[in-house]
Short mmCIF file of C-alpha atoms and ligand atoms in Angstrom, two decimals:
data_model
loop_
_atom_site.label_atom_id
_atom_site.label_comp_id
_atom_site.label_asym_id
_atom_site.label_seq_id
_atom_site.Cartn_x
_atom_site.Cartn_y
_atom_site.Cartn_z
CA UNK A 10 79.21 79.35 142.39
CA UNK A 11 79.09 77.14 139.28
CA UNK A 12 82.50 76.50 137.69
CA UNK A 13 82.57 75.33 134.07
CA UNK A 14 85.78 73.77 132.75
CA UNK A 15 85.46 73.48 128.96
CA UNK A 16 88.11 71.55 127.00
CA UNK A 17 87.78 73.53 123.77
CA UNK A 18 87.28 77.13 122.72
CA UNK A 19 83.96 76.33 121.02
CA UNK A 20 82.67 74.75 124.20
CA UNK A 21 83.77 77.83 126.19
CA UNK A 22 82.07 80.21 123.76
CA UNK A 23 78.84 78.15 123.88
CA UNK A 24 78.95 78.32 127.69
CA UNK A 25 79.54 82.08 127.65
CA UNK A 26 76.63 82.50 125.27
CA UNK A 27 74.34 80.36 127.41
CA UNK A 28 75.45 81.97 130.69
CA UNK A 29 75.85 85.71 130.01
CA UNK A 30 76.35 86.30 133.75
CA UNK A 31 79.47 84.05 133.81
CA UNK A 32 82.96 85.44 134.47
CA UNK A 33 86.06 84.21 132.63
CA UNK A 34 88.90 82.70 134.63
CA UNK A 35 92.48 82.28 133.36
CA UNK A 36 95.30 82.26 135.95
CA UNK A 37 93.05 83.72 138.65
CA UNK A 38 95.75 86.08 139.97
CA UNK A 39 93.45 89.09 139.63
CA UNK A 40 90.05 87.44 139.80
CA UNK A 41 90.68 85.33 142.91
CA UNK A 42 92.14 88.31 144.80
CA UNK A 43 88.79 90.05 144.28
CA UNK A 44 86.87 86.93 145.33
CA UNK A 45 89.06 86.30 148.40
CA UNK A 46 88.66 89.90 149.58
CA UNK A 47 84.89 89.65 149.14
CA UNK A 48 84.84 92.38 146.48
CA UNK A 49 83.43 90.08 143.86
CA UNK A 50 81.00 87.14 143.97
CA UNK A 51 80.54 85.66 140.49
CA UNK A 52 77.58 83.30 140.25
CA UNK A 53 79.26 81.33 137.44
CA UNK A 54 82.83 81.02 136.18
CA UNK A 55 84.08 79.71 132.82
CA UNK A 56 87.68 78.54 133.26
CA UNK A 57 89.90 78.72 130.17
CA UNK A 58 92.69 76.65 131.71
CA UNK A 59 91.99 73.38 129.88
CA UNK A 60 91.96 74.97 126.42
CA UNK A 61 95.34 74.12 124.91
CA UNK A 62 94.69 76.13 121.73
CA UNK A 63 94.97 79.35 123.80
CA UNK A 64 98.43 78.48 125.14
CA UNK A 65 100.71 78.75 122.09
CA UNK A 66 103.02 81.37 120.53
CA UNK A 67 103.52 81.24 116.75
CA UNK A 68 104.70 83.34 113.83
CA UNK A 69 102.06 84.13 111.21
CA UNK A 70 101.82 86.39 108.13
CA UNK A 71 105.05 84.90 106.75
CA UNK A 72 106.93 85.77 109.94
CA UNK A 73 105.73 89.40 110.10
CA UNK A 74 103.43 88.87 113.10
CA UNK A 75 103.81 87.13 116.43
CA UNK A 76 100.54 85.56 117.60
CA UNK A 77 100.38 84.90 121.35
CA UNK A 78 97.47 82.89 122.75
CA UNK A 79 95.56 84.58 125.57
CA UNK A 80 96.33 81.65 127.88
CA UNK A 81 100.11 82.08 127.57
CA UNK A 82 101.58 82.72 131.01
CA UNK A 83 104.38 85.20 131.67
CA UNK A 84 106.72 82.29 132.46
CA UNK A 85 105.89 80.67 129.10
CA UNK A 86 106.39 84.00 127.31
CA UNK A 87 109.84 84.38 128.90
CA UNK A 88 110.77 80.84 127.83
CA UNK A 89 109.45 81.08 124.27
CA UNK A 90 112.00 81.49 121.48
CA UNK A 91 109.35 82.96 119.20
CA UNK A 92 108.26 85.52 121.79
CA UNK A 93 111.86 86.76 121.94
CA UNK A 94 110.96 88.58 118.70
CA UNK A 95 109.03 90.99 120.94
CA UNK A 96 111.75 91.62 123.55
CA UNK A 97 109.92 94.53 125.22
CA UNK A 98 106.99 92.20 125.96
CA UNK A 99 109.34 89.64 127.47
CA UNK A 100 110.99 92.39 129.55
CA UNK A 101 107.56 93.45 130.81
CA UNK A 102 106.65 89.81 131.59
CA UNK A 103 109.84 89.46 133.65
CA UNK A 104 108.75 92.32 135.93
CA UNK A 105 105.31 90.90 136.75
CA UNK A 106 104.84 89.70 140.34
CA UNK A 107 106.89 86.73 141.55
CA UNK A 108 107.76 83.37 139.90
CA UNK A 109 104.54 81.90 141.38
CA UNK A 110 102.46 84.69 139.82
CA UNK A 111 104.31 84.46 136.49
CA UNK A 112 103.63 80.69 136.35
CA UNK A 113 99.88 81.23 136.62
CA UNK A 114 99.09 84.71 135.28
CA UNK A 115 98.35 85.19 131.58
CA UNK A 116 98.51 87.93 129.00
CA UNK A 117 94.76 87.40 128.40
CA UNK A 118 94.10 88.12 132.08
CA UNK A 119 96.15 91.33 131.92
CA UNK A 120 93.91 92.43 129.02
CA UNK A 121 90.76 91.24 130.80
CA UNK A 122 91.61 93.32 133.88
CA UNK A 123 92.67 96.25 131.67
CA UNK A 124 94.30 98.18 134.51
CA UNK A 125 96.24 101.30 133.43
CA UNK A 126 99.10 99.78 135.50
CA UNK A 127 99.06 96.42 133.64
CA UNK A 128 102.63 95.80 132.53
CA UNK A 129 102.02 94.27 129.11
CA UNK A 130 99.63 97.02 128.02
CA UNK A 131 102.09 99.89 127.24
CA UNK A 132 104.10 97.39 125.18
CA UNK A 133 101.04 96.24 123.22
CA UNK A 134 100.18 99.88 122.55
CA UNK A 135 103.71 100.89 121.48
CA UNK A 136 104.10 97.84 119.23
CA UNK A 137 100.73 98.47 117.56
CA UNK A 138 99.29 95.09 118.60
CA UNK A 139 95.84 93.83 117.63
CA UNK A 140 93.62 91.90 120.01
CA UNK A 141 91.81 88.83 118.68
CA UNK A 142 88.35 88.51 120.21
CA UNK A 143 86.00 85.55 119.80
CA UNK A 144 82.32 84.87 120.46
CA UNK A 145 79.95 82.27 119.04
CA UNK A 146 79.26 84.81 116.27
CA UNK A 147 82.89 84.65 115.03
CA UNK A 148 86.15 86.50 115.65
CA UNK A 149 87.12 90.15 115.32
CA UNK A 150 90.45 92.00 115.47
CA UNK A 151 90.65 95.25 117.45
CA UNK A 152 93.69 97.54 117.68
CA UNK A 153 94.92 97.61 121.29
CA UNK A 154 94.35 101.37 121.48
CA UNK A 155 90.64 100.78 120.69
CA UNK A 156 90.43 97.73 122.96
CA UNK A 157 91.20 99.65 126.17
CA UNK A 158 88.49 102.28 126.64
CA UNK A 159 89.05 103.34 130.27
CA UNK A 160 90.51 102.30 133.61
CA UNK A 161 89.66 98.59 133.95
CA UNK A 162 87.33 98.90 130.96
CA UNK A 163 87.69 97.23 127.57
CA UNK A 164 85.53 97.05 124.47
CA UNK A 165 84.67 93.38 125.20
CA UNK A 166 80.98 92.66 124.95
CA UNK A 167 78.93 89.96 126.71
CA UNK A 168 79.78 86.52 125.35
CA UNK A 169 83.21 87.64 124.09
CA UNK A 170 86.64 86.46 125.12
CA UNK A 171 90.20 87.46 124.17
CA UNK A 172 91.80 84.52 122.37
CA UNK A 173 95.14 86.00 121.24
CA UNK A 174 97.24 89.10 120.70
CA UNK A 175 98.90 89.79 117.37
CA UNK A 176 102.16 91.70 117.67
CA UNK A 177 103.96 93.04 114.57
CA UNK A 178 107.60 91.93 114.52
CA UNK A 179 109.58 95.21 114.50
CA UNK A 180 113.11 95.87 113.34
CA UNK A 181 115.32 98.26 115.34
CA UNK A 182 115.06 98.38 119.13
CA UNK A 183 112.36 98.07 121.78
CA UNK A 184 112.41 98.12 125.56
CA UNK A 185 110.31 98.39 128.72
CA UNK A 186 110.94 100.08 132.07
CA UNK A 187 108.91 100.40 135.24
CA UNK A 188 109.03 102.31 138.52
CA UNK A 189 107.45 100.89 141.67
CA UNK A 190 107.69 101.39 145.39
CA UNK A 191 110.33 98.63 145.50
CA UNK A 192 112.42 96.72 142.98
CA UNK A 193 110.36 93.52 142.58
CA UNK A 194 106.83 92.13 143.15
CA UNK A 195 105.33 95.52 142.58
CA UNK A 196 102.49 97.12 140.67
CA UNK A 197 103.78 100.01 138.57
CA UNK A 198 103.72 103.61 139.76
CA UNK A 199 104.35 104.14 136.07
CA UNK A 200 105.73 102.07 133.22
CA UNK A 201 106.97 102.90 129.73
CA UNK A 202 107.48 100.97 126.50
CA UNK A 203 109.75 102.45 123.81
CA UNK A 204 109.83 101.18 120.22
CA UNK A 205 112.21 102.60 117.59
CA UNK A 206 111.23 100.92 114.31
CA UNK A 207 114.01 101.06 111.74
CA UNK A 208 111.79 100.15 108.77
CA UNK A 209 109.18 102.85 109.28
CA UNK A 210 111.65 105.28 110.98
CA UNK A 211 109.06 105.83 113.71
CA UNK A 212 109.40 106.01 117.49
CA UNK A 213 106.36 104.99 119.56
CA UNK A 214 105.98 105.32 123.31
CA UNK A 215 103.42 103.57 125.52
CA UNK A 216 102.94 105.24 128.92
CA UNK A 217 101.19 103.24 131.65
CA UNK A 218 99.64 104.26 134.97
CA UNK A 219 99.70 107.94 134.02
CA UNK A 220 96.19 108.21 132.58
CA UNK A 221 92.86 106.40 132.32
CA UNK A 222 94.20 104.30 129.43
CA UNK A 223 97.67 103.71 128.01
CA UNK A 224 98.87 107.01 126.54
CA UNK A 225 101.31 107.76 123.73
CA UNK A 226 103.54 110.83 123.53
CA UNK A 227 103.24 111.92 119.88
CA UNK A 228 105.11 115.24 120.30
CA UNK A 229 108.05 113.51 121.97
CA UNK A 230 108.02 110.85 119.22
CA UNK A 231 108.06 113.46 116.46
CA UNK A 232 110.84 115.39 118.19
CA UNK A 233 113.15 112.40 118.45
CA UNK A 234 112.33 110.82 115.06
CA UNK A 235 113.95 113.78 113.26
CA UNK A 236 117.05 113.52 115.45
CA UNK A 237 117.92 109.94 114.60
CA UNK A 238 120.22 108.84 111.80
CA UNK A 239 118.17 105.73 111.03
CA UNK A 240 120.64 104.19 108.58
CA UNK A 241 123.64 104.59 110.86
CA UNK A 242 121.54 103.95 114.02
CA UNK A 243 122.79 107.02 115.87
CA UNK A 244 120.89 109.43 118.10
CA UNK A 245 121.84 112.97 117.05
CA UNK A 246 120.29 114.66 120.11
CA UNK A 247 122.74 115.55 122.88
CA UNK A 248 122.17 114.32 126.45
CA UNK A 249 121.41 117.94 127.34
CA UNK A 250 118.71 118.23 124.66
CA UNK A 251 117.20 114.92 125.76
CA UNK A 252 117.03 116.26 129.32
CA UNK A 253 115.62 119.69 128.48
CA UNK A 254 113.43 118.89 125.45
CA UNK A 255 112.57 115.18 125.02
CA UNK A 256 111.97 114.43 128.70
CA UNK A 257 109.51 117.34 129.29
CA UNK A 258 107.63 116.42 126.08
CA UNK A 259 107.09 112.90 127.45
CA UNK A 260 106.08 114.20 130.90
CA UNK A 261 103.60 116.65 129.38
CA UNK A 262 101.82 113.78 127.58
CA UNK A 263 100.97 112.20 130.95
CA UNK A 264 97.57 112.78 132.61
CA UNK A 265 98.25 111.18 136.00
CA UNK A 266 96.32 111.28 139.26
CA UNK A 267 97.34 111.19 142.93
CA UNK A 268 96.51 107.83 144.52
CA UNK A 269 97.74 105.43 147.22
CA UNK A 270 100.74 104.46 145.06
CA UNK A 271 102.10 107.88 144.11
CA UNK A 272 101.48 111.52 143.34
CA UNK A 273 100.55 112.83 139.91
CA UNK A 274 103.61 115.10 140.01
CA UNK A 275 106.04 112.22 140.61
CA UNK A 276 104.40 110.04 137.95
CA UNK A 277 104.73 112.76 135.28
CA UNK A 278 108.38 113.23 136.25
CA UNK A 279 109.14 109.50 136.32
CA UNK A 280 107.69 108.66 132.87
CA UNK A 281 109.98 111.33 131.39
CA UNK A 282 112.99 109.82 133.16
CA UNK A 283 112.12 106.25 132.10
CA UNK A 284 111.56 107.26 128.46
CA UNK A 285 114.91 109.11 128.39
CA UNK A 286 116.70 106.07 129.83
CA UNK A 287 115.09 103.81 127.23
CA UNK A 288 116.12 106.24 124.48
CA UNK A 289 119.73 106.08 125.61
CA UNK A 290 119.59 102.25 125.80
CA UNK A 291 118.20 102.15 122.23
CA UNK A 292 121.34 103.79 120.83
CA UNK A 293 124.05 102.01 122.82
CA UNK A 294 127.02 100.92 120.62
CA UNK A 295 126.13 97.21 121.03
CA UNK A 296 122.65 97.80 119.56
CA UNK A 297 124.24 99.59 116.60
CA UNK A 298 126.70 96.71 116.12
CA UNK A 299 123.89 94.15 116.22
CA UNK A 300 121.86 96.06 113.64
CA UNK A 301 124.87 96.53 111.35
CA UNK A 302 126.07 92.95 111.89
C1 FAD B 417 100.97 89.23 144.05
C2 FAD B 417 100.55 89.79 142.71
C3 FAD B 417 101.47 90.53 141.97
C4 FAD B 417 101.09 91.06 140.74
N1 FAD B 417 102.02 91.79 140.02
C5 FAD B 417 101.67 92.31 138.83
C6 FAD B 417 102.61 93.07 138.09
O1 FAD B 417 103.76 93.26 138.49
N2 FAD B 417 102.21 93.58 136.89
C7 FAD B 417 100.95 93.37 136.39
O2 FAD B 417 100.64 93.85 135.29
N3 FAD B 417 100.03 92.66 137.09
C8 FAD B 417 100.36 92.12 138.28
N4 FAD B 417 99.44 91.40 138.99
C9 FAD B 417 98.09 91.24 138.44
C10 FAD B 417 97.87 89.96 137.61
O3 FAD B 417 98.82 88.96 137.92
C11 FAD B 417 97.93 90.25 136.09
O4 FAD B 417 97.01 91.24 135.73
C12 FAD B 417 97.68 88.98 135.27
O5 FAD B 417 98.06 89.19 133.93
C13 FAD B 417 96.23 88.50 135.32
O6 FAD B 417 96.17 87.31 134.56
P1 FAD B 417 95.32 86.04 135.06
O7 FAD B 417 95.48 85.00 134.01
O8 FAD B 417 95.70 85.64 136.43
O9 FAD B 417 93.86 86.67 135.03
P2 FAD B 417 92.56 86.27 135.87
O10 FAD B 417 92.73 86.67 137.29
O11 FAD B 417 92.15 84.87 135.59
O12 FAD B 417 91.51 87.24 135.16
C14 FAD B 417 91.63 88.64 135.26
C15 FAD B 417 90.44 89.31 134.58
O13 FAD B 417 90.47 89.08 133.18
C16 FAD B 417 89.33 88.35 132.76
N5 FAD B 417 89.83 87.39 131.78
C17 FAD B 417 90.67 86.35 132.01
N6 FAD B 417 90.98 85.76 130.86
C18 FAD B 417 90.34 86.43 129.88
C19 FAD B 417 90.27 86.29 128.46
N7 FAD B 417 90.93 85.34 127.80
N8 FAD B 417 89.50 87.17 127.76
C20 FAD B 417 88.83 88.17 128.39
N9 FAD B 417 88.86 88.35 129.74
C21 FAD B 417 89.61 87.49 130.46
C22 FAD B 417 88.73 87.74 134.01
O14 FAD B 417 87.33 87.56 133.92
C23 FAD B 417 89.10 88.78 135.05
O15 FAD B 417 88.18 89.86 135.00
C24 FAD B 417 99.78 90.85 140.23
C25 FAD B 417 98.86 90.08 140.98
C26 FAD B 417 99.24 89.56 142.20
C27 FAD B 417 98.25 88.74 142.97
#
């Protein structure tokens, strides 16, 4: 196996162009598992680890957008003051693997693998993130919902590489929740991101591991959007209505399968429960105080 270790993005893109059979390597926490288990034998690897320009978080568009380099690890995301403007993404990062995994694994690798269970992906969908893709031909921006086209399938073409994600900075509240077979070091049975955007008065849900791609729950979003006093930051729906109306609307948006991690039935139930819990967290008195403060 030939391993290339470029020091710049241009060098990496030239290598990818010249070696279309090459596989990208970031933290290796997905790729090397496949190699070690003999499931995957790349003939050439282009490592992105020495490219510092992929490792930063910055605010762009006059502070309206958070740009996160594809080589940013989960540990770096959790430590970044700028990334705290996307708290749901930081919450998701905190649930990934163990400290060792979070020190090596990157957001670019989560997108490269494109698993429906990837923890950052429901957040990127719910926040309306764009993915920045580069090749020697230039760069293009793709909405996350167009980037992920199937289970472990993205719209990336040969010679292309994810270089950053662009996340709109939202006002209001956002959160992430996950169910697994244990409390830590676990791939999601299902995961949910919830974004209540005060400026647009919209609620967006990202549901992971309950379909071939990340799903949204537009009927549940519409239902709750009309039951929020956006100025006062109060949820007007009663706990009973959330249980009998909102929760089933979320569950019915799921298209899960039975697999070694869980049953379809449990997954559909659990996404409804997680979304309802996130809804109640969004309208806790301390959130209201912060927004009014
Ligand atoms: C013990 C363990 C626990 C884990 N727990 C979780 C978890 O809780 N939640 C979760 O979501 N994941 C988990 N994972 C999976 C993995 O850590 C994540 O998917 C991680 O984000 C992968 O990032 P990486 O940098 O290690 O990617 P790599 O392994 O380097 O690459 C993964 C894939 O993406 C491609 N790729 C890498 N970089 C790019 C790029 N810039 N552009 C395009 N393609 C690229 C590679 O070619 C490869 O196909 C776990 C893995 C392990 C081993």
